[in-house]
């Protein structure tokens, strides 16, 4: 998948469902029609530079979604350091103990494979593939380097808004991929809840706090009622400082409370709001008009 031209990607996977912006120069081509084949491919300068795999049936040999960790350990040796050598310099990533256990990375030829681990099942939950330049731009681990530090181009306010909306859509998609994987009914998009979620993410970003309770607008119940959203049941996940929406969802999956919310079969709708690196999911079971 990595290093292919746009024509080669289209020949293999067809036209993407949509094209999303990212913070790291590439455009995400989203393939979300079939949860078991869920795939995102990052295109930059006419070639694929990264991919995220969430579908169990996508061929990522020798890895696969749902693969037990013991199989992974039999295939490869995981290290707490990884080095990238580019014409611009040498880059050494240091993985913390948590990184090594939850999102290890391995070099295979000129490709870097990041494995998102579901600790509750002891299996691979997601797979991210990257070339060296993209890994350095994303910087998912502590970095030491010699030479020039590669960075993505700064975003305009309009581009930043596009990235935030893209992350929200991807969080919604991947949440449903995971719910389908665990045989939980998929969720419907709720636009008003998304507005509430975005307002909370924006306030956390602007005011530099991290909490379910807004100093000005209160807890989730208060915020939903203020937006005149009638509901029987509601829940919220928040996250901050993840590199993108993909990483935020994989983080929620490894936290018992967040995971329970994400996989709660009683919820029927979801609104997602992203502001900068703050992420909010607002889950709902709304009141139906026929119930009144």
mmCIF file of C-alpha atoms in Angstrom:
data_model
loop_
_atom_site.group_PDB
_atom_site.id
_atom_site.type_symbol
_atom_site.label_atom_id
_atom_site.label_comp_id
_atom_site.label_asym_id
_atom_site.label_seq_id
_atom_site.Cartn_x
_atom_site.Cartn_y
_atom_site.Cartn_z
ATOM 1 C CA UNK A 1 0.000 0.000 0.000
ATOM 2 C CA UNK A 2 2.865 2.412 0.693
ATOM 3 C CA UNK A 3 4.717 4.162 -2.129
ATOM 4 C CA UNK A 4 1.995 3.461 -4.708
ATOM 5 C CA UNK A 5 0.681 6.042 -7.155
ATOM 6 C CA UNK A 6 -2.897 7.311 -7.045
ATOM 7 C CA UNK A 7 -3.664 5.217 -10.134
ATOM 8 C CA UNK A 8 -2.286 2.070 -8.496
ATOM 9 C CA UNK A 9 -4.284 2.667 -5.318
ATOM 10 C CA UNK A 10 -7.502 3.231 -7.284
ATOM 11 C CA UNK A 11 -6.876 0.107 -9.355
ATOM 12 C CA UNK A 12 -6.447 -1.968 -6.205
ATOM 13 C CA UNK A 13 -9.063 -0.421 -3.898
ATOM 14 C CA UNK A 14 -11.322 1.676 -6.163
ATOM 15 C CA UNK A 15 -12.436 5.248 -5.599
ATOM 16 C CA UNK A 16 -12.371 6.342 -1.954
ATOM 17 C CA UNK A 17 -15.661 7.099 -0.226
ATOM 18 C CA UNK A 18 -14.299 10.531 0.636
ATOM 19 C CA UNK A 19 -11.032 12.460 0.926
ATOM 20 C CA UNK A 20 -10.129 13.966 4.318
ATOM 21 C CA UNK A 21 -7.562 16.547 5.323
ATOM 22 C CA UNK A 22 -4.809 15.757 7.844
ATOM 23 C CA UNK A 23 -2.346 17.725 9.981
ATOM 24 C CA UNK A 24 0.621 15.979 8.374
ATOM 25 C CA UNK A 25 0.575 17.087 4.712
ATOM 26 C CA UNK A 26 -1.087 13.968 3.292
ATOM 27 C CA UNK A 27 -4.764 13.604 2.373
ATOM 28 C CA UNK A 28 -6.620 10.627 3.787
ATOM 29 C CA UNK A 29 -8.448 8.475 1.232
ATOM 30 C CA UNK A 30 -11.241 6.855 3.253
ATOM 31 C CA UNK A 31 -12.647 3.416 2.393
ATOM 32 C CA UNK A 32 -15.496 2.880 4.874
ATOM 33 C CA UNK A 33 -18.290 1.094 3.002
ATOM 34 C CA UNK A 34 -17.545 -2.282 4.640
ATOM 35 C CA UNK A 35 -16.454 -2.319 8.316
ATOM 36 C CA UNK A 36 -14.465 -5.532 7.819
ATOM 37 C CA UNK A 37 -12.503 -3.814 5.024
ATOM 38 C CA UNK A 38 -12.106 -0.419 6.720
ATOM 39 C CA UNK A 39 -9.038 1.339 5.389
ATOM 40 C CA UNK A 40 -7.512 4.828 5.260
ATOM 41 C CA UNK A 41 -4.672 5.604 2.861
ATOM 42 C CA UNK A 42 -2.662 8.817 3.152
ATOM 43 C CA UNK A 43 -1.692 10.378 -0.201
ATOM 44 C CA UNK A 44 1.045 13.006 -0.556
ATOM 45 C CA UNK A 45 2.473 14.349 -3.826
ATOM 46 C CA UNK A 46 0.663 11.673 -5.816
ATOM 47 C CA UNK A 47 1.844 8.682 -3.772
ATOM 48 C CA UNK A 48 0.709 6.802 -0.676
ATOM 49 C CA UNK A 49 2.854 7.528 2.379
ATOM 50 C CA UNK A 50 0.764 6.020 5.190
ATOM 51 C CA UNK A 51 -2.242 3.803 5.849
ATOM 52 C CA UNK A 52 -4.462 2.852 8.754
ATOM 53 C CA UNK A 53 -6.147 -0.541 8.785
ATOM 54 C CA UNK A 54 -9.172 -1.215 10.982
ATOM 55 C CA UNK A 55 -10.917 -3.974 9.028
ATOM 56 C CA UNK A 56 -10.248 -7.623 9.869
ATOM 57 C CA UNK A 57 -10.289 -8.677 6.231
ATOM 58 C CA UNK A 58 -7.664 -6.206 4.945
ATOM 59 C CA UNK A 59 -4.491 -8.111 4.038
ATOM 60 C CA UNK A 60 -1.597 -6.726 6.105
ATOM 61 C CA UNK A 61 0.483 -9.919 6.151
ATOM 62 C CA UNK A 62 2.230 -10.894 8.399
ATOM 63 C CA UNK A 63 -0.086 -8.932 10.706
ATOM 64 C CA UNK A 64 -3.868 -8.851 10.979
ATOM 65 C CA UNK A 65 -6.593 -7.257 13.059
ATOM 66 C CA UNK A 66 -7.490 -9.583 15.926
ATOM 67 C CA UNK A 67 -4.099 -11.293 15.849
ATOM 68 C CA UNK A 68 -3.045 -12.570 19.312
ATOM 69 C CA UNK A 69 0.007 -10.889 20.789
ATOM 70 C CA UNK A 70 1.819 -14.200 21.180
ATOM 71 C CA UNK A 71 1.727 -14.622 17.402
ATOM 72 C CA UNK A 72 3.197 -11.139 17.025
ATOM 73 C CA UNK A 73 5.994 -11.924 19.483
ATOM 74 C CA UNK A 74 6.768 -15.104 17.543
ATOM 75 C CA UNK A 75 7.067 -13.096 14.324
ATOM 76 C CA UNK A 76 9.099 -10.091 15.420
ATOM 77 C CA UNK A 77 11.197 -8.692 18.211
ATOM 78 C CA UNK A 78 9.753 -5.478 19.646
ATOM 79 C CA UNK A 79 12.205 -2.789 20.719
ATOM 80 C CA UNK A 80 11.908 0.314 22.895
ATOM 81 C CA UNK A 81 13.874 2.339 20.315
ATOM 82 C CA UNK A 82 13.576 2.799 16.583
ATOM 83 C CA UNK A 83 15.808 4.792 14.258
ATOM 84 C CA UNK A 84 14.920 6.507 11.001
ATOM 85 C CA UNK A 85 17.701 7.568 8.630
ATOM 86 C CA UNK A 86 16.760 10.110 5.980
ATOM 87 C CA UNK A 87 18.720 12.510 3.733
ATOM 88 C CA UNK A 88 17.693 15.281 6.140
ATOM 89 C CA UNK A 89 19.096 13.602 9.241
ATOM 90 C CA UNK A 90 18.905 10.752 11.732
ATOM 91 C CA UNK A 91 15.890 10.404 14.013
ATOM 92 C CA UNK A 92 15.732 8.149 17.064
ATOM 93 C CA UNK A 93 12.408 7.447 18.734
ATOM 94 C CA UNK A 94 12.318 6.335 22.370
ATOM 95 C CA UNK A 95 9.225 4.351 23.356
ATOM 96 C CA UNK A 96 8.021 4.492 26.951
ATOM 97 C CA UNK A 97 6.973 1.308 28.708
ATOM 98 C CA UNK A 98 3.365 2.244 27.968
ATOM 99 C CA UNK A 99 4.202 2.859 24.291
ATOM 100 C CA UNK A 100 5.890 -0.535 24.012
ATOM 101 C CA UNK A 101 2.883 -2.330 25.480
ATOM 102 C CA UNK A 102 0.088 -0.317 23.806
ATOM 103 C CA UNK A 103 1.467 0.999 20.497
ATOM 104 C CA UNK A 104 4.748 -0.710 19.610
ATOM 105 C CA UNK A 105 6.397 -0.059 16.259
ATOM 106 C CA UNK A 106 8.596 -2.226 14.070
ATOM 107 C CA UNK A 107 10.665 -1.492 10.967
ATOM 108 C CA UNK A 108 10.110 -3.783 7.986
ATOM 109 C CA UNK A 109 12.351 -2.886 5.026
ATOM 110 C CA UNK A 110 11.721 0.862 4.521
ATOM 111 C CA UNK A 111 8.311 0.697 6.187
ATOM 112 C CA UNK A 112 7.339 1.400 9.789
ATOM 113 C CA UNK A 113 4.445 -0.605 11.240
ATOM 114 C CA UNK A 114 2.733 0.725 14.360
ATOM 115 C CA UNK A 115 0.522 -1.815 16.117
ATOM 116 C CA UNK A 116 -2.340 -0.643 18.320
ATOM 117 C CA UNK A 117 -2.876 -3.289 20.997
ATOM 118 C CA UNK A 118 -6.216 -4.054 22.658
ATOM 119 C CA UNK A 119 -5.101 -5.021 26.153
ATOM 120 C CA UNK A 120 -8.529 -6.322 27.105
ATOM 121 C CA UNK A 121 -8.347 -9.043 24.468
ATOM 122 C CA UNK A 122 -4.564 -9.281 23.988
ATOM 123 C CA UNK A 123 -4.916 -8.737 20.238
ATOM 124 C CA UNK A 124 -4.100 -6.193 17.532
ATOM 125 C CA UNK A 125 -6.881 -3.588 17.313
ATOM 126 C CA UNK A 126 -5.450 -1.358 14.561
ATOM 127 C CA UNK A 127 -2.428 -1.113 12.295
ATOM 128 C CA UNK A 128 -0.758 2.051 11.020
ATOM 129 C CA UNK A 129 1.828 1.889 8.216
ATOM 130 C CA UNK A 130 4.182 4.796 7.476
ATOM 131 C CA UNK A 131 7.272 5.694 5.520
ATOM 132 C CA UNK A 132 10.108 7.319 7.435
ATOM 133 C CA UNK A 133 9.273 10.919 6.518
ATOM 134 C CA UNK A 134 5.691 10.534 7.701
ATOM 135 C CA UNK A 135 6.732 8.918 10.982
ATOM 136 C CA UNK A 136 9.040 11.858 11.713
ATOM 137 C CA UNK A 137 6.288 14.377 10.903
ATOM 138 C CA UNK A 138 3.742 12.637 13.138
ATOM 139 C CA UNK A 139 6.208 12.038 16.000
ATOM 140 C CA UNK A 140 4.076 9.606 18.060
ATOM 141 C CA UNK A 141 6.952 8.948 20.502
ATOM 142 C CA UNK A 142 9.710 10.919 22.224
ATOM 143 C CA UNK A 143 12.237 11.982 19.583
ATOM 144 C CA UNK A 144 15.962 12.756 19.504
ATOM 145 C CA UNK A 145 17.538 13.748 16.225
ATOM 146 C CA UNK A 146 20.579 15.007 14.348
ATOM 147 C CA UNK A 147 20.088 17.188 11.275
ATOM 148 C CA UNK A 148 16.929 19.029 10.247
ATOM 149 C CA UNK A 149 13.632 18.297 12.004
ATOM 150 C CA UNK A 150 11.029 17.428 9.394
ATOM 151 C CA UNK A 151 7.680 19.051 10.144
ATOM 152 C CA UNK A 152 4.336 19.272 8.386
ATOM 153 C CA UNK A 153 3.394 22.565 6.764
ATOM 154 C CA UNK A 154 1.550 24.914 9.146
ATOM 155 C CA UNK A 155 -2.207 25.026 8.656
ATOM 156 C CA UNK A 156 -4.353 28.043 7.962
ATOM 157 C CA UNK A 157 -7.455 28.521 10.115
ATOM 158 C CA UNK A 158 -9.602 27.100 7.310
ATOM 159 C CA UNK A 159 -7.308 24.083 6.887
ATOM 160 C CA UNK A 160 -7.323 23.503 10.649
ATOM 161 C CA UNK A 161 -11.120 23.442 10.606
ATOM 162 C CA UNK A 162 -11.055 20.890 7.780
ATOM 163 C CA UNK A 163 -8.661 18.685 9.757
ATOM 164 C CA UNK A 164 -10.863 18.887 12.856
ATOM 165 C CA UNK A 165 -13.943 17.888 10.869
ATOM 166 C CA UNK A 166 -11.989 15.043 9.244
ATOM 167 C CA UNK A 167 -10.869 13.722 12.622
ATOM 168 C CA UNK A 168 -14.464 13.841 13.883
ATOM 169 C CA UNK A 169 -15.711 11.837 10.879
ATOM 170 C CA UNK A 170 -12.926 9.283 11.264
ATOM 171 C CA UNK A 171 -13.603 8.871 14.985
ATOM 172 C CA UNK A 172 -17.247 8.176 14.125
ATOM 173 C CA UNK A 173 -16.286 5.670 11.409
ATOM 174 C CA UNK A 174 -13.709 3.815 13.508
ATOM 175 C CA UNK A 175 -16.023 3.693 16.523
ATOM 176 C CA UNK A 176 -18.591 1.886 14.385
ATOM 177 C CA UNK A 177 -15.921 -0.432 12.944
ATOM 178 C CA UNK A 178 -14.994 -1.434 16.502
ATOM 179 C CA UNK A 179 -18.615 -1.799 17.617
ATOM 180 C CA UNK A 180 -19.288 -4.034 14.624
ATOM 181 C CA UNK A 181 -16.184 -6.073 15.499
ATOM 182 C CA UNK A 182 -17.600 -6.708 18.974
ATOM 183 C CA UNK A 183 -21.133 -7.368 17.687
ATOM 184 C CA UNK A 184 -22.597 -4.152 19.106
ATOM 185 C CA UNK A 185 -25.172 -2.204 17.016
ATOM 186 C CA UNK A 186 -23.605 0.618 15.019
ATOM 187 C CA UNK A 187 -24.404 4.248 15.839
ATOM 188 C CA UNK A 188 -26.134 6.971 13.836
ATOM 189 C CA UNK A 189 -24.620 10.436 13.484
ATOM 190 C CA UNK A 190 -26.288 13.087 15.676
ATOM 191 C CA UNK A 191 -25.537 16.581 14.390
ATOM 192 C CA UNK A 192 -26.739 18.498 17.451
ATOM 193 C CA UNK A 193 -24.720 16.257 19.759
ATOM 194 C CA UNK A 194 -21.720 16.854 17.489
ATOM 195 C CA UNK A 195 -22.163 20.603 18.001
ATOM 196 C CA UNK A 196 -22.225 20.106 21.771
ATOM 197 C CA UNK A 197 -19.137 17.895 21.562
ATOM 198 C CA UNK A 198 -17.265 20.424 19.437
ATOM 199 C CA UNK A 199 -18.129 23.279 21.803
ATOM 200 C CA UNK A 200 -16.701 21.277 24.707
ATOM 201 C CA UNK A 201 -13.500 20.386 22.815
ATOM 202 C CA UNK A 202 -13.089 24.014 21.759
ATOM 203 C CA UNK A 203 -13.568 25.302 25.291
ATOM 204 C CA UNK A 204 -11.057 22.779 26.681
ATOM 205 C CA UNK A 205 -8.556 23.835 24.021
ATOM 206 C CA UNK A 206 -9.108 27.572 24.497
ATOM 207 C CA UNK A 207 -9.131 27.487 28.294
ATOM 208 C CA UNK A 208 -6.467 24.786 28.712
ATOM 209 C CA UNK A 209 -8.364 22.388 30.942
ATOM 210 C CA UNK A 210 -9.340 18.739 30.620
ATOM 211 C CA UNK A 211 -12.571 17.649 32.272
ATOM 212 C CA UNK A 212 -16.092 16.439 31.562
ATOM 213 C CA UNK A 213 -17.357 19.430 33.537
ATOM 214 C CA UNK A 214 -17.181 22.818 31.861
ATOM 215 C CA UNK A 215 -16.532 25.707 34.263
ATOM 216 C CA UNK A 216 -19.168 27.689 32.391
ATOM 217 C CA UNK A 217 -21.591 25.163 30.898
ATOM 218 C CA UNK A 218 -21.559 22.288 33.385
ATOM 219 C CA UNK A 219 -21.565 18.542 32.851
ATOM 220 C CA UNK A 220 -22.787 16.587 29.832
ATOM 221 C CA UNK A 221 -26.401 16.514 31.022
ATOM 222 C CA UNK A 222 -26.452 20.293 31.452
ATOM 223 C CA UNK A 223 -24.826 20.872 28.069
ATOM 224 C CA UNK A 224 -27.235 18.565 26.241
ATOM 225 C CA UNK A 225 -30.290 20.085 27.913
ATOM 226 C CA UNK A 226 -29.004 23.571 27.141
ATOM 227 C CA UNK A 227 -28.864 22.520 23.476
ATOM 228 C CA UNK A 228 -32.444 21.210 23.770
ATOM 229 C CA UNK A 229 -31.466 17.615 23.027
ATOM 230 C CA UNK A 230 -33.939 15.240 24.729
ATOM 231 C CA UNK A 231 -32.332 11.935 25.734
ATOM 232 C CA UNK A 232 -32.973 8.800 27.753
ATOM 233 C CA UNK A 233 -29.299 7.953 28.192
ATOM 234 C CA UNK A 234 -26.065 9.807 27.477
ATOM 235 C CA UNK A 235 -22.335 9.231 27.871
ATOM 236 C CA UNK A 236 -19.143 11.047 26.994
ATOM 237 C CA UNK A 237 -15.534 10.238 26.134
ATOM 238 C CA UNK A 238 -12.868 12.936 26.026
ATOM 239 C CA UNK A 239 -9.191 12.780 25.056
ATOM 240 C CA UNK A 240 -6.361 15.240 24.526
ATOM 241 C CA UNK A 241 -2.947 15.456 22.869
ATOM 242 C CA UNK A 242 -3.288 12.375 20.666
ATOM 243 C CA UNK A 243 -1.707 12.819 17.232
ATOM 244 C CA UNK A 244 -5.084 12.368 15.510
ATOM 245 C CA UNK A 245 -8.544 10.848 15.814
ATOM 246 C CA UNK A 246 -7.288 7.345 15.063
ATOM 247 C CA UNK A 247 -4.943 7.399 18.042
ATOM 248 C CA UNK A 248 -7.657 8.876 20.286
ATOM 249 C CA UNK A 249 -10.077 6.007 19.554
ATOM 250 C CA UNK A 250 -7.386 3.392 20.124
ATOM 251 C CA UNK A 251 -6.609 5.098 23.435
ATOM 252 C CA UNK A 252 -10.251 5.005 24.526
ATOM 253 C CA UNK A 253 -10.377 1.308 23.684
ATOM 254 C CA UNK A 254 -7.661 0.628 26.287
ATOM 255 C CA UNK A 255 -9.385 2.480 29.143
ATOM 256 C CA UNK A 256 -12.081 0.442 30.908
ATOM 257 C CA UNK A 257 -14.477 3.341 31.486
ATOM 258 C CA UNK A 258 -14.062 4.793 27.997
ATOM 259 C CA UNK A 259 -14.265 1.351 26.406
ATOM 260 C CA UNK A 260 -17.513 0.584 28.236
ATOM 261 C CA UNK A 261 -18.988 3.819 26.897
ATOM 262 C CA UNK A 262 -17.723 3.201 23.357
ATOM 263 C CA UNK A 263 -19.161 -0.339 23.297
ATOM 264 C CA UNK A 264 -22.378 0.334 25.228
ATOM 265 C CA UNK A 265 -25.163 -1.388 23.223
ATOM 266 C CA UNK A 266 -27.825 0.936 24.647
ATOM 267 C CA UNK A 267 -26.509 3.976 22.774
ATOM 268 C CA UNK A 268 -27.964 4.562 19.325
ATOM 269 C CA UNK A 269 -26.441 7.901 18.261
ATOM 270 C CA UNK A 270 -23.083 9.645 18.414
ATOM 271 C CA UNK A 271 -21.838 13.184 17.904
ATOM 272 C CA UNK A 272 -18.114 13.921 17.719
ATOM 273 C CA UNK A 273 -16.332 17.250 18.034
ATOM 274 C CA UNK A 274 -12.607 17.938 17.619
ATOM 275 C CA UNK A 275 -10.763 21.182 18.317
ATOM 276 C CA UNK A 276 -7.004 21.186 17.839
ATOM 277 C CA UNK A 277 -5.841 18.077 19.784
ATOM 278 C CA UNK A 278 -8.929 17.866 22.015
ATOM 279 C CA UNK A 279 -11.467 15.153 21.193
ATOM 280 C CA UNK A 280 -15.028 14.659 22.489
ATOM 281 C CA UNK A 281 -17.541 11.887 21.806
ATOM 282 C CA UNK A 282 -21.117 12.406 23.001
ATOM 283 C CA UNK A 283 -23.196 9.213 22.930
ATOM 284 C CA UNK A 284 -26.992 9.250 23.111
ATOM 285 C CA UNK A 285 -30.130 7.238 23.285
ATOM 286 C CA UNK A 286 -32.565 10.031 22.335
ATOM 287 C CA UNK A 287 -36.228 10.205 23.221
ATOM 288 C CA UNK A 288 -38.328 9.363 20.199
ATOM 289 C CA UNK A 289 -41.308 11.528 19.294
ATOM 290 C CA UNK A 290 -43.519 8.464 19.533
ATOM 291 C CA UNK A 291 -42.373 8.002 23.148
ATOM 292 C CA UNK A 292 -43.741 11.383 24.246
#
